[in-house]
Amino acid sequence: TDAALPAPANDQDARQRNHHHLAVSAERVHWGYFSRSLPPQIEIASGDTITIETLTQHASDDAELMIAGDAGAQSVFGWTKAKKNVDRRGAGPMDASVFGRGAGEGFGVHICTGPVAIKDAQPGDVLEVRILDIVPRPSRSPKHQGRVFGSSVAAWWGYHYNELIASPAPREAVTIYEIFADEPEPHARALYSYRWEPQTDPAGIVHATYDYPGVPVAPDSIKRRHGVLDNIRIPLRPHFGVIAVAPREADFVDSIPPSYFGGNLDNWRLGKGAAVYLPVAVPGALLSVGDPHATQGDGELGGTAIECSMTGTFQVILHKKAQLAGKPFADLSYPLIETATDWVLTGFSHPNYLAEFGAQGQSEVYATSSLDLAMKDAFRKMRRFLMHVKGLSEDEAVALMSAAVDFGVTQVVDGNWGVHAILSKRLFEDAG
C-alpha cells in the first residue's frame, strides 16, 4: 500500500487479498460508452488488486507500430468488410451511418476494459481506486518489438481548431511519438507527423475528418513529415484519462463528457501513487478503465494527449455508506483525487449533466459548457470541502482559496469542460 494513502482501519488483512488480471481482447472491452447493463468481466472484493490492460483508441494512427503482432490489439481493432470485432457506440443511435460514423453505430470514442464488479458495492457507497503502477504496452511488431509508441491528434474538436492562422485551414494533424519510459528522465520524442487525409473504412464510408476512432489509416494515403518537434523531449506523466463507475441515469452513456461517475477526467494527476474516490451509482459499481495517456498538459488543448496503450495495476477499497461519516469523501458527489501531497477536487460545467438536462443531456452538454461554469463548480466544491471536511468558516475558506488553492483548467475538449482545484495537504500539518 502506498505510504501516502494508508489502508483504512476496516481494510482486509493483506494476506487475504487476491490479485486478478484482466487482459485486453474484443470480448473484454466496451468501446465509447458506459452502461449499467453491461455484464461484469470479473468480480473482485474490497482490498483486492487487479492488473488491467488498456488500449488507446488511436493505435490505428500507425498500425504497424501499435497494432501489428499484438494479439490483444488485433482482436480489438479487427475490422474487415465482412466483420467488425467490436461495435463502437456511445449515446447516439445504433444506426448512425447517416452521420458518416461508419458501420452503422452510435457515437463511441474510448476503448474501456471491463467492467469490473466490486463485491457488495451498492448505491451510496464510495469506491476508492488506487493506482499502484502504470506500465506502457510495448510494440509486438517484429520490426519494432519492445519499443513503445504513441499518438496525438490536433483534431476538429480541439480548442485551437477555429483559431488556425497558417494554411490550409482548417486542418487536422497527427503526430507519432516514441515513448522512453525507462530512461532516467522518462520522456517522449516525436518521430513524424502527417495531416489527416480522407480515409475509407472497411465498410466503404469515407471519413473526411478524424471523426471515428479506429479507422485504419492507409500508409500510402498520407505524407509523413519528419524533423517535427526536433530535439524536444516531452516529460512523461503516465495516467488514465478514463476511470469510471457506471452511471445510473441511462443504459448507454457517451464516454466523452465526464461527470460525477468519473469517466473521461483527463487529469494527469491520476498517475501512479494517486487514488480517485467515486460515488457508487449502481450495484457492483461496474468499474471501467481506458484512454491511457503517456503525458498531457492541463487543458488538453488540441483534443488529445499523447495516447499510448498501457497496463495499470489498481487496488480497490469499498467504503460503505454507513461508514462514511467524518471521512473526506462523505456525501461525495464528484470524482475526488488524492495524491501524496494534495487533494484535487474536480469541477465541471455541468456537475451531473445527465440529471440536469434529462433525455437530451448527452447532446445539450456539448452546446452549453464553459469555463465560467466549471470554475464556479470547482469553487463551490472546494468551499464545501474546506468547511465540512476541514472545519473552516466560509470567510476562512474563501481567504484560504485566494491565498493557497490552485485552480487549473483540466480540459476544454470533452464536452463537459473541467476546472480542478488543488489543495495542498501541507497547509494543515499543524492543524492535525
mmCIF file with all atom_site columns, C-alpha atoms in Angstrom, residues 29 34 54 100 102 107 136 148 181 190-191 223 259 274 284 294 324 326 346 382 402 430:
data_model
loop_
_atom_site.group_PDB
_atom_site.id
_atom_site.type_symbol
_atom_site.label_atom_id
_atom_site.label_alt_id
_atom_site.label_comp_id
_atom_site.label_asym_id
_atom_site.label_entity_id
_atom_site.label_seq_id
_atom_site.pdbx_PDB_ins_code
_atom_site.Cartn_x
_atom_site.Cartn_y
_atom_site.Cartn_z
_atom_site.occupancy
_atom_site.B_iso_or_equiv
_atom_site.pdbx_formal_charge
_atom_site.auth_seq_id
_atom_site.auth_comp_id
_atom_site.auth_asym_id
_atom_site.auth_atom_id
_atom_site.pdbx_PDB_model_num
ATOM 1  C CA . VAL A 1 29  ? -13.799 -4.161 -23.832 1.00 0.00 ? 29  VAL A CA 1
ATOM 2  C CA . PHE A 1 34  ? -20.538 3.244  -20.097 1.00 0.00 ? 34  PHE A CA 1
ATOM 3  C CA . THR A 1 54  ? -5.850  -0.983 -21.775 1.00 0.00 ? 54  THR A CA 1
ATOM 4  C CA . GLY A 1 100 ? -20.923 9.129  -41.622 1.00 0.00 ? 100 GLY A CA 1
ATOM 5  C CA . GLY A 1 102 ? -19.136 4.055  -40.142 1.00 0.00 ? 102 GLY A CA 1
ATOM 6  C CA . PHE A 1 107 ? -21.007 7.901  -31.265 1.00 0.00 ? 107 PHE A CA 1
ATOM 7  C CA . PRO A 1 136 ? 3.430   1.259  -21.207 1.00 0.00 ? 136 PRO A CA 1
ATOM 8  C CA . VAL A 1 148 ? 6.819   1.955  -27.167 1.00 0.00 ? 148 VAL A CA 1
ATOM 9  C CA . ALA A 1 181 ? 9.698   5.207  -20.127 1.00 0.00 ? 181 ALA A CA 1
ATOM 10 C CA . ALA A 1 190 ? 8.179   12.938 -31.948 1.00 0.00 ? 190 ALA A CA 1
ATOM 11 C CA . LEU A 1 191 ? 9.008   10.570 -34.817 1.00 0.00 ? 191 LEU A CA 1
ATOM 12 C CA . LYS A 1 223 ? 2.642   12.279 -46.387 1.00 0.00 ? 223 LYS A CA 1
ATOM 13 C CA . SER A 1 259 ? -19.362 13.681 -14.710 1.00 0.00 ? 259 SER A CA 1
ATOM 14 C CA . ALA A 1 274 ? -2.688  8.568  -6.706  1.00 0.00 ? 274 ALA A CA 1
ATOM 15 C CA . GLY A 1 284 ? -21.445 -3.694 -8.173  1.00 0.00 ? 284 GLY A CA 1
ATOM 16 C CA . ALA A 1 294 ? 1.747   8.869  -21.775 1.00 0.00 ? 294 ALA A CA 1
ATOM 17 C CA . LEU A 1 324 ? -18.602 7.459  5.555   1.00 0.00 ? 324 LEU A CA 1
ATOM 18 C CA . GLY A 1 326 ? -16.257 12.084 9.142   1.00 0.00 ? 326 GLY A CA 1
ATOM 19 C CA . THR A 1 346 ? -12.999 18.181 -9.901  1.00 0.00 ? 346 THR A CA 1
ATOM 20 C CA . MET A 1 382 ? -13.666 23.490 -2.572  1.00 0.00 ? 382 MET A CA 1
ATOM 21 C CA . SER A 1 402 ? -7.486  33.009 -2.663  1.00 0.00 ? 402 SER A CA 1
ATOM 22 C CA . ASP A 1 430 ? -0.010  21.917 12.186  1.00 0.00 ? 430 ASP A CA 1
#
